[in-house]
Coordinates of C-alpha atoms in Angstrom, one line a residue:
Chain O
M144 CA 29.2 -25.6 -16.0
T145 CA 25.8 -24.9 -17.9
A146 CA 22.7 -24.6 -15.2
I147 CA 20.2 -24.5 -17.5
S148 CA 19.9 -25.9 -20.8
V149 CA 16.5 -25.2 -22.8
R150 CA 16.8 -27.0 -26.9
D151 CA 13.4 -25.7 -29.0
L152 CA 10.7 -25.3 -26.8
N153 CA 7.6 -25.3 -26.9
V154 CA 4.3 -24.7 -24.7
W155 CA 1.3 -24.6 -25.4
F156 CA -3.1 -23.8 -23.9
G157 CA -5.3 -25.6 -24.9
S158 CA -6.1 -28.1 -28.4
G159 CA -6.9 -27.9 -31.5
A160 CA -8.8 -24.4 -33.0
A161 CA -8.4 -23.3 -29.1
R162 CA -4.5 -23.9 -29.2
S163 CA -2.7 -21.1 -28.0
D164 CA 1.3 -20.9 -28.8
A165 CA 2.5 -19.1 -25.2
V166 CA 6.2 -19.7 -26.3
L167 CA 7.6 -21.1 -29.7
D168 CA 10.9 -22.6 -30.6
V169 CA 13.0 -20.9 -27.5
S170 CA 16.1 -21.9 -26.6
F171 CA 18.7 -20.5 -24.1
D172 CA 21.9 -21.5 -21.9
V173 CA 22.9 -20.7 -18.1
A174 CA 26.3 -20.9 -16.5
E175 CA 26.8 -21.8 -13.5
G176 CA 26.4 -18.9 -11.0
E177 CA 24.9 -16.7 -13.6
I178 CA 21.9 -14.8 -13.6
F179 CA 20.4 -14.8 -16.5
G180 CA 17.2 -12.5 -16.8
L181 CA 14.6 -12.5 -19.9
V182 CA 12.4 -9.4 -19.9
G183 CA 9.3 -8.7 -22.2
E184 CA 5.8 -7.6 -22.3
S185 CA 2.8 -9.3 -21.0
G186 CA 1.8 -12.6 -22.9
S187 CA 5.7 -12.9 -24.7
G188 CA 6.2 -15.7 -22.6
K189 CA 8.2 -14.9 -20.6
S190 CA 6.7 -16.5 -16.9
T191 CA 6.1 -19.1 -19.0
I192 CA 9.2 -21.0 -19.5
L193 CA 9.9 -20.5 -16.1
R194 CA 6.7 -22.6 -15.5
A195 CA 8.0 -25.0 -17.8
I196 CA 11.1 -25.0 -16.2
S197 CA 9.5 -26.0 -12.2
G198 CA 7.1 -28.3 -14.0
L199 CA 3.7 -25.9 -13.7
V200 CA 2.8 -26.6 -17.5
P201 CA 2.7 -29.8 -18.5
T202 CA 2.4 -29.4 -22.2
W203 CA 5.9 -29.2 -23.3
S204 CA 7.5 -30.0 -26.0
G205 CA 11.4 -29.5 -26.5
T206 CA 14.5 -30.9 -24.1
M207 CA 15.3 -29.3 -21.0
T208 CA 18.6 -30.1 -18.6
V209 CA 18.6 -28.9 -15.4
A210 CA 20.8 -29.4 -13.5
G211 CA 22.5 -32.4 -14.4
E212 CA 19.1 -34.1 -15.0
T213 CA 17.1 -33.8 -18.1
L214 CA 13.1 -33.0 -17.5
G215 CA 10.2 -35.6 -19.0
K216 CA 6.8 -35.5 -17.7
R217 CA 7.8 -36.2 -14.2
R218 CA 10.7 -35.4 -12.2
S219 CA 12.5 -36.4 -9.4
Q220 CA 12.4 -35.0 -5.5
S221 CA 15.8 -34.7 -6.5
F222 CA 14.9 -31.6 -9.3
Y223 CA 12.4 -29.6 -7.1
S224 CA 15.1 -29.0 -3.7
K225 CA 17.3 -28.5 -6.9
V226 CA 14.5 -25.4 -8.5
Q227 CA 12.7 -23.2 -6.0
M228 CA 11.1 -19.9 -7.2
V229 CA 9.7 -17.3 -5.5
F230 CA 6.5 -15.5 -7.0
Q231 CA 5.8 -12.4 -8.4
D232 CA 3.1 -10.9 -5.5
P233 CA 3.8 -12.2 -2.0
Y234 CA 0.0 -11.2 -1.3
A235 CA -1.1 -15.0 -3.0
S236 CA 2.2 -16.9 -2.5
L237 CA 1.4 -17.0 1.2
H238 CA -1.0 -18.9 3.0
P239 CA -2.3 -16.0 5.0
R240 CA -3.5 -18.6 7.6
H241 CA 0.6 -20.7 8.6
T242 CA 2.2 -18.5 10.3
V243 CA 5.9 -18.4 8.6
D244 CA 7.3 -20.8 11.2
R245 CA 4.8 -23.2 9.5
L246 CA 5.2 -22.1 6.4
L247 CA 8.4 -22.8 6.6
S248 CA 9.3 -26.2 8.3
E249 CA 6.4 -27.3 6.2
T250 CA 9.0 -26.8 2.9
M251 CA 11.4 -28.0 4.9
R252 CA 9.2 -31.3 6.1
L253 CA 8.7 -32.1 2.4
H254 CA 12.3 -32.0 1.5
G255 CA 13.3 -33.8 3.9
I256 CA 15.9 -31.8 6.7
R257 CA 16.3 -32.5 9.2
D258 CA 16.9 -30.0 12.5
V259 CA 14.5 -27.6 11.3
D260 CA 14.1 -25.8 14.3
D261 CA 17.8 -24.1 13.6
R262 CA 17.9 -24.3 9.7
I263 CA 14.3 -21.6 11.0
V264 CA 15.9 -19.1 12.7
Q265 CA 18.7 -20.0 10.1
L266 CA 17.2 -19.1 6.5
L267 CA 15.4 -16.0 8.2
G268 CA 18.6 -14.7 9.4
D269 CA 20.1 -15.0 6.0
V270 CA 16.7 -12.8 4.8
G271 CA 17.7 -10.9 6.8
L272 CA 14.8 -10.9 9.2
G273 CA 15.5 -12.0 12.4
A274 CA 14.1 -15.1 14.6
G275 CA 11.3 -11.9 15.9
F276 CA 9.6 -13.0 12.7
R277 CA 9.2 -16.8 13.2
F278 CA 5.7 -17.2 14.6
R279 CA 3.9 -14.0 12.8
Y280 CA 1.2 -14.6 9.6
P281 CA 1.6 -12.9 6.9
H282 CA -1.2 -10.1 7.2
Q283 CA 1.7 -8.9 10.7
L284 CA 4.1 -8.4 7.3
S285 CA 4.3 -5.6 5.3
G286 CA 4.8 -6.3 1.5
G287 CA 8.9 -6.4 1.5
Q288 CA 9.6 -8.7 4.5
R289 CA 6.6 -10.9 3.2
Q290 CA 8.9 -11.3 0.1
R291 CA 11.8 -11.9 2.0
V292 CA 9.9 -14.7 3.8
A293 CA 8.3 -16.3 0.3
I294 CA 12.4 -16.3 -0.5
A295 CA 13.4 -18.2 2.0
R296 CA 10.7 -21.0 1.6
A297 CA 13.2 -21.0 -1.5
L298 CA 16.4 -21.7 0.2
A299 CA 14.8 -24.2 2.8
S300 CA 15.9 -27.0 0.5
N301 CA 18.9 -25.3 -0.1
P302 CA 18.5 -25.6 -3.7
A303 CA 21.2 -25.2 -6.7
I304 CA 18.6 -22.8 -9.0
L305 CA 15.8 -19.6 -7.6
L306 CA 13.7 -18.9 -10.6
L307 CA 12.1 -15.2 -10.3
D308 CA 9.0 -14.4 -11.0
E309 CA 9.1 -10.6 -10.8
P310 CA 10.1 -11.6 -7.4
T311 CA 9.9 -6.9 -6.9
S312 CA 7.3 -5.7 -9.4
A313 CA 4.4 -5.1 -6.4
L314 CA 7.2 -3.3 -3.9
D315 CA 7.7 0.5 -3.4
V316 CA 10.6 1.2 -5.1
S317 CA 12.4 1.7 -1.6
V318 CA 11.8 -1.6 -0.7
Q319 CA 13.0 -3.2 -4.4
A320 CA 15.8 -2.2 -3.7
E321 CA 16.2 -4.1 -0.6
I322 CA 14.8 -6.8 -2.6
L323 CA 17.3 -7.2 -5.1
N324 CA 20.6 -6.4 -2.0
L325 CA 19.6 -9.2 -0.5
L326 CA 19.1 -11.7 -4.1
S327 CA 22.8 -10.5 -5.1
D328 CA 23.7 -11.1 -1.8
L329 CA 22.5 -14.5 -1.9
Q330 CA 24.2 -14.8 -5.3
R331 CA 27.0 -14.5 -4.1
A332 CA 27.1 -16.4 -1.0
H333 CA 25.1 -19.6 -1.9
R334 CA 26.7 -19.1 -5.2
L335 CA 23.5 -19.6 -7.0
T336 CA 22.3 -19.9 -10.3
Y337 CA 19.1 -17.0 -11.1
I338 CA 16.7 -16.6 -14.3
M339 CA 14.6 -13.7 -13.6
V340 CA 11.5 -12.2 -16.0
S341 CA 10.8 -9.0 -15.2
H342 CA 9.7 -5.9 -17.5
D343 CA 11.4 -3.7 -15.6
L344 CA 14.8 -3.2 -17.8
G345 CA 16.2 -1.3 -15.0
V346 CA 16.1 -3.7 -12.6
V347 CA 16.6 -6.4 -15.5
G348 CA 19.9 -3.8 -15.8
H349 CA 21.2 -4.2 -12.8
L350 CA 21.3 -6.9 -11.7
C351 CA 22.1 -9.8 -14.8
S352 CA 25.1 -9.9 -16.6
R353 CA 23.0 -11.8 -20.7
I354 CA 19.4 -10.7 -21.0
A355 CA 16.9 -12.4 -23.5
V356 CA 14.7 -10.5 -25.1
M357 CA 10.7 -11.7 -25.8
K358 CA 8.0 -10.5 -28.2
D359 CA 5.7 -13.2 -28.9
G360 CA 6.4 -16.1 -28.1
R361 CA 10.0 -15.6 -29.3
I362 CA 13.1 -15.1 -27.8
V363 CA 13.5 -11.9 -30.6
E364 CA 17.9 -11.1 -29.4
V365 CA 20.6 -12.3 -26.2
L366 CA 22.4 -9.0 -25.6
G367 CA 24.9 -8.7 -22.5
V368 CA 24.4 -6.2 -19.9
S369 CA 26.9 -3.9 -21.3
E370 CA 25.7 -3.8 -24.5
M371 CA 22.4 -3.4 -23.0
R372 CA 23.0 -0.1 -21.0
Q373 CA 24.4 1.3 -24.1
L374 CA 21.4 0.3 -25.8
Q375 CA 23.2 -1.1 -28.4
A376 CA 20.1 -3.6 -29.4
Q377 CA 20.2 -5.4 -32.9
D378 CA 17.0 -6.1 -32.8
P379 CA 14.0 -3.2 -33.6
Y380 CA 12.4 -4.1 -30.9
T381 CA 14.4 -4.3 -28.6
R382 CA 15.9 -1.0 -29.8
K383 CA 12.4 0.4 -28.5
L384 CA 12.1 -1.4 -25.4
L385 CA 14.8 0.0 -24.6
A386 CA 14.0 3.7 -25.5
S387 CA 10.7 4.0 -23.6
S388 CA 12.6 2.6 -20.2
V389 CA 15.6 5.1 -20.5
H390 CA 13.0 7.8 -21.4
S391 CA 10.7 6.7 -18.8
I392 CA 13.6 7.1 -16.4
R393 CA 14.0 10.8 -17.5
Chain Q
M32 CA -16.0 31.4 -14.3
T33 CA -13.4 33.4 -12.5
D34 CA -9.1 32.6 -14.0
Q35 CA -8.3 34.4 -10.0
G36 CA -7.0 31.8 -8.3
P37 CA -6.4 28.1 -7.3
L38 CA -8.3 25.3 -8.9
L39 CA -8.7 24.2 -6.2
D40 CA -8.1 25.1 -2.3
V41 CA -7.0 22.7 0.8
E42 CA -4.9 23.8 3.5
N43 CA -4.5 21.2 6.7
L44 CA -7.2 18.1 5.5
W45 CA -6.8 15.2 7.6
V46 CA -7.9 11.8 7.3
R47 CA -8.7 9.3 10.3
F48 CA -10.1 5.9 10.6
R49 CA -11.1 4.5 13.4
S50 CA -10.4 1.1 14.2
R51 CA -10.5 -0.8 17.0
A52 CA -6.7 0.2 18.9
G53 CA -7.5 3.6 18.7
M54 CA -7.9 6.6 15.8
F55 CA -5.6 5.2 12.2
E56 CA -4.4 8.7 11.2
A57 CA -3.5 8.0 7.2
V58 CA -3.3 11.8 6.0
R59 CA -2.2 14.0 9.0
G60 CA -2.6 17.8 7.7
V61 CA -2.0 17.9 3.9
S62 CA -2.0 21.7 2.9
F63 CA -1.6 22.7 -0.9
T64 CA -3.0 24.4 -3.9
L65 CA -3.8 23.2 -7.5
G66 CA -3.7 25.3 -10.5
R67 CA -4.2 24.7 -13.7
E68 CA -1.5 22.7 -13.7
R69 CA 0.2 19.3 -12.9
L70 CA 1.1 18.6 -9.2
G71 CA 2.7 15.0 -9.4
I72 CA 2.1 13.9 -5.2
V73 CA 5.2 10.9 -4.8
G74 CA 5.3 8.5 -1.6
E75 CA 5.6 4.6 -0.6
S76 CA 2.4 2.2 -0.6
G77 CA 0.9 4.1 3.2
S78 CA 2.2 7.2 2.6
G79 CA -1.4 8.9 2.4
K80 CA -1.0 9.6 -1.0
S81 CA -4.1 8.0 -2.8
M82 CA -6.1 8.8 0.9
T83 CA -5.4 12.4 -0.3
G84 CA -6.4 12.6 -3.8
R85 CA -9.5 10.4 -2.2
A86 CA -10.7 12.5 0.1
L87 CA -10.9 15.0 -2.5
L88 CA -14.1 14.0 -4.2
R89 CA -15.3 12.9 -0.7
L90 CA -14.7 9.4 -1.1
I91 CA -14.0 8.9 2.1
R92 CA -16.4 5.7 3.4
P93 CA -16.6 5.1 7.6
P94 CA -15.5 4.3 9.9
G95 CA -12.5 6.7 7.8
F96 CA -14.4 10.8 7.9
V97 CA -12.1 13.8 6.4
E98 CA -11.8 17.2 8.3
A99 CA -9.7 20.3 7.2
D100 CA -9.8 24.2 7.7
R101 CA -10.3 24.7 4.4
M102 CA -11.3 22.9 0.9
S103 CA -12.5 24.9 -1.8
L104 CA -13.4 24.0 -5.9
H105 CA -13.1 27.3 -6.9
G106 CA -13.9 29.6 -3.6
E107 CA -16.4 26.8 -3.5
D108 CA -16.6 24.3 0.1
I109 CA -16.7 21.3 -1.4
L110 CA -16.0 19.8 2.5
Q111 CA -19.3 20.7 3.8
A112 CA -21.3 19.7 0.0
S113 CA -24.6 18.0 -0.1
E114 CA -24.2 14.7 -1.8
T115 CA -26.0 16.1 -4.6
R116 CA -24.0 18.5 -4.9
M117 CA -21.1 16.0 -5.1
R118 CA -22.4 13.2 -7.5
Q119 CA -22.5 16.8 -10.1
L120 CA -19.0 17.3 -8.4
R121 CA -17.3 14.2 -9.3
G122 CA -16.7 13.5 -12.9
G123 CA -18.1 16.7 -13.9
R124 CA -15.6 19.3 -12.6
I125 CA -13.1 16.9 -11.2
S126 CA -12.4 13.2 -12.9
M127 CA -10.7 10.1 -11.4
I128 CA -8.7 8.0 -12.7
M129 CA -7.7 5.1 -10.9
Q130 CA -5.3 2.3 -11.7
D131 CA -6.6 -0.9 -13.8
P132 CA -8.3 -0.7 -15.8
K133 CA -9.4 -4.3 -15.6
F134 CA -11.3 -3.7 -11.8
S135 CA -12.7 0.3 -12.8
L136 CA -14.5 -0.2 -16.1
N137 CA -18.6 -1.8 -15.7
P138 CA -17.3 -5.9 -18.0
V139 CA -20.7 -5.7 -18.9
M140 CA -21.5 -3.1 -20.0
T141 CA -20.2 -2.6 -23.7
V142 CA -17.4 1.0 -23.6
G143 CA -19.8 3.1 -24.9
Q144 CA -22.4 2.0 -23.6
Q145 CA -20.9 3.3 -19.9
M146 CA -19.6 6.3 -21.8
V147 CA -22.3 7.3 -23.0
E148 CA -24.0 6.7 -19.5
A149 CA -21.2 8.9 -18.1
L150 CA -21.7 12.0 -20.1
R151 CA -25.7 12.3 -20.3
A152 CA -25.1 11.7 -16.1
H153 CA -23.3 15.6 -16.1
E154 CA -24.5 17.1 -19.1
K155 CA -28.0 17.1 -21.1
V156 CA -27.8 15.7 -24.6
T157 CA -29.5 13.2 -26.7
K158 CA -27.8 9.4 -27.5
A159 CA -27.2 10.6 -30.8
Q160 CA -24.5 13.6 -29.6
A161 CA -23.2 11.7 -26.5
R162 CA -22.7 8.7 -29.4
T163 CA -20.5 10.9 -31.7
R164 CA -18.8 13.0 -28.9
A165 CA -17.9 9.6 -27.4
I166 CA -16.2 8.0 -30.6
E167 CA -14.8 11.7 -31.1
M168 CA -13.3 11.2 -28.2
L169 CA -12.0 7.9 -28.4
D170 CA -10.4 8.9 -31.7
E171 CA -9.3 11.5 -29.4
V172 CA -6.9 8.9 -27.6
A173 CA -5.6 7.6 -30.6
I174 CA -8.1 3.9 -31.0
R175 CA -8.0 3.2 -34.2
E176 CA -11.3 2.0 -35.6
P177 CA -13.1 3.7 -32.5
E178 CA -17.0 3.2 -33.5
R179 CA -15.8 -0.8 -33.8
V180 CA -13.6 0.0 -30.5
Y181 CA -17.0 1.3 -29.4
D182 CA -18.6 -1.5 -29.2
L183 CA -16.6 -3.4 -27.1
Y184 CA -17.1 -5.3 -23.7
P185 CA -13.7 -4.3 -21.4
H186 CA -12.9 -8.1 -21.8
E187 CA -12.2 -7.3 -25.4
V188 CA -10.0 -5.4 -25.1
S189 CA -5.7 -5.0 -24.2
G190 CA -4.6 -2.9 -21.2
G191 CA -3.4 -0.1 -22.7
M192 CA -6.3 1.2 -24.6
G193 CA -8.4 0.3 -21.5
Q194 CA -6.5 2.7 -19.8
R195 CA -7.5 5.2 -22.4
I196 CA -10.6 4.3 -22.7
M197 CA -10.9 5.8 -19.1
I198 CA -9.0 8.7 -20.1
A199 CA -11.6 9.4 -22.9
M200 CA -14.8 8.7 -20.4
M201 CA -13.3 11.0 -17.6
L202 CA -12.7 13.9 -20.1
L203 CA -15.5 13.7 -21.9
P204 CA -17.9 15.5 -19.7
N205 CA -14.6 18.3 -20.2
P206 CA -13.6 19.1 -16.4
E207 CA -11.5 21.1 -14.7
I208 CA -9.7 18.4 -12.8
L209 CA -8.6 15.2 -13.1
I210 CA -6.8 13.0 -10.4
A211 CA -4.3 10.5 -11.9
D212 CA -4.3 7.6 -9.7
E213 CA -1.4 5.5 -10.7
P214 CA -2.7 5.7 -13.9
T215 CA -0.2 3.2 -15.4
S216 CA 1.2 1.4 -12.5
A217 CA -1.0 -2.0 -14.1
L218 CA 0.5 -1.6 -17.4
D219 CA 4.2 -2.2 -19.7
V220 CA 6.0 -0.3 -19.9
S221 CA 6.8 0.1 -23.2
V222 CA 2.4 1.7 -23.9
Q223 CA 2.8 3.8 -20.6
L224 CA 4.6 5.9 -22.0
Q225 CA 2.7 6.3 -24.5
V226 CA -0.3 6.1 -22.6
L227 CA 1.1 9.5 -20.6
D228 CA 1.9 11.4 -23.1
I229 CA -2.2 11.1 -24.7
M230 CA -2.8 12.0 -21.3
D231 CA -0.6 15.4 -20.7
K232 CA -1.6 16.6 -23.9
L233 CA -4.6 15.9 -23.4
V234 CA -4.8 17.8 -19.6
R235 CA -2.8 20.4 -20.9
D236 CA -5.0 21.3 -24.9
R237 CA -7.7 21.9 -22.3
G238 CA -5.8 24.1 -19.9
M239 CA -7.3 21.5 -17.3
G240 CA -5.4 20.6 -13.7
L241 CA -3.8 16.8 -13.1
I242 CA -3.4 15.2 -9.8
F243 CA -0.1 12.7 -11.2
I244 CA -0.4 10.6 -8.5
S245 CA 2.4 7.4 -8.7
H246 CA 5.5 5.9 -6.2
D247 CA 7.6 6.7 -8.8
L248 CA 9.8 10.4 -8.5
N249 CA 10.9 10.1 -11.9
L250 CA 7.9 9.7 -13.7
V251 CA 6.4 12.4 -12.4
A252 CA 9.1 14.2 -12.3
K253 CA 8.9 13.9 -16.4
F254 CA 5.1 14.4 -15.9
C255 CA 4.4 17.9 -13.4
D256 CA 4.8 21.3 -13.3
R257 CA 5.2 20.5 -8.7
I258 CA 5.7 17.2 -6.7
V259 CA 4.4 17.1 -3.3
I260 CA 6.4 14.3 -1.9
M261 CA 4.6 12.7 1.0
Y262 CA 5.7 10.4 3.8
A263 CA 3.4 9.1 7.0
G264 CA 0.6 11.4 5.8
R265 CA 2.4 13.9 6.0
I266 CA 4.1 16.7 2.9
V267 CA 8.0 16.5 3.6
E268 CA 9.3 17.7 0.6
T269 CA 7.9 20.1 -2.0
C270 CA 9.4 21.6 -5.3
K271 CA 9.4 22.1 -8.7
A272 CA 9.6 19.6 -11.2
S273 CA 12.9 21.1 -12.8
E274 CA 14.4 20.9 -9.8
L275 CA 13.8 18.3 -8.3
R276 CA 17.9 17.7 -8.5
Q277 CA 18.7 19.9 -5.8
A278 CA 15.9 17.9 -3.8
K279 CA 17.0 17.9 0.1
H280 CA 15.0 16.4 2.0
P281 CA 16.9 12.6 3.4
Y282 CA 13.7 10.9 1.9
T283 CA 13.4 12.1 -1.2
L284 CA 16.4 11.1 -1.9
G285 CA 16.8 7.8 -1.2
L286 CA 13.6 7.1 -3.2
L287 CA 15.5 8.8 -6.3
N288 CA 18.7 6.8 -5.2
S289 CA 17.3 3.3 -4.7
V290 CA 16.0 3.2 -8.5
P291 CA 18.3 0.8 -10.6
D292 CA 19.1 3.0 -13.0
L293 CA 19.8 1.6 -15.9
E294 CA 22.8 4.6 -17.6
H295 CA 25.0 4.4 -14.0
P296 CA 24.7 0.6 -12.8
R297 CA 25.7 0.9 -9.2
E298 CA 27.5 -2.1 -7.4
R299 CA 24.5 -2.3 -5.1
L300 CA 21.3 0.1 -4.1
D301 CA 20.6 2.7 -1.2
V302 CA 18.2 1.2 1.2
L303 CA 16.3 4.2 2.7
A304 CA 16.9 4.3 6.4
R305 CA 14.1 5.3 7.6
D306 CA 14.4 8.5 10.6
P307 CA 11.5 9.2 13.0
A308 CA 12.1 12.4 12.8
W309 CA 10.1 12.7 9.6
R310 CA 7.3 11.6 10.5
E311 CA 7.7 13.6 13.2
A312 CA 8.1 16.9 11.6
P313 CA 5.3 19.2 10.6
S314 CA 4.0 18.6 6.8
V315 CA 5.4 21.6 4.5
S316 CA 2.4 23.6 2.8
A317 CA 2.3 23.5 -0.9
R318 CA 0.5 26.6 -1.4
Q319 CA 1.2 28.5 -3.8

């Protein structure tokens, strides 16, 4: 089953002379339960694709089918409970004056979930935090713990698809490992579909099974993780990207 | 100037902050020396690595304060030096490159204006000479059309270019020591290497001492001669970069193994199990 299908997606900002095209003729499919990676430099349009899918950018054209629903200008309530997003910086994405409890219960109320109390405890357990964190404020949490809360919030509505926008790039490598492990555990436990945006090929190669490489708004190549690991890329840009990330490791 | 002895000699350095909840100790008794070499300081956020770098320039402001048994540059005590003297040293003898060029370049001055200002703060040169040297320096950091870039404002250049401009500006007064605090974390992978290569080449050609502060152990191992690994304000291990693979401390190994590796995939990444004893163990000296 195809969870996400994107055909000829164009996204632009501004109009007339000030128009800039962020995404150009992008098409891809993501199967159910698959982890799909989008990599590229800053400005290549990879985050913009996620924002277009989640409905954060109104100026797009093309066809997007997500979880059986063909997306129009407006999305249904059920779309938002099926598709959720985790943002890059957990310092910016959590309300500084709301406790973890309020943050999660507000999300659940919006999705019409009843037994909020039990569900919060369960969610915190799922992301490895435990009920002790329930009444803390974001400033009382470390970066990794905040990202866990952000993931718990995304999971609150029992989604089938998570859009991950550089979920670990603001974290230390040791904490990054914890979050990556958590993401793969959750994916297996809940049969989730991920689209993960990252500039770190090591992270993408660890989690994803297929990777699209983007440059200047276009997908230049889609390759499987085994091809990527053997550094077998067809496109010269992909090869350059692979080479630079392998060399920075050694 | 003599070439005997280390450029920088630090013994038992402490950085403390007074707070309502009592004293917070960010750096706890760190000792190291820096010669004409490239020294990497690695650790997680909160390990005290950036504070160590800032303490060397006496950039810690109250409620924080710095204490040390010794902190000397070429035998000159920089712990007791006057503020006037420190202003000469900062930028003149010891320069620092910060993480993000977006925040460290002055947004309302052109690239050229701020480079010339930095140079003329430390050397008596005419404006015309300063301009020539600034343009030469921009050329050295591989910036195409240096004359054009000289007149641009920081928002008109990319991140990678901004960081190269920063390097050019910092090296213009010919300092002996460069402290680079996460110089490439804000940049794309594809330009990171280029910026580091340029920095590396300049530092080597000039025989400078480099302190490279980063959370990325593998990157540091590639660009440094010697590595210091910090945890909770102390040095837990120090080794030659070439011998990093033989490192023994569980924290160092944990850091090494937690990085996902493209060519050697693993089902699960190792997660650091922190041992409270690491925090209490005495700081290892990195003096040579």
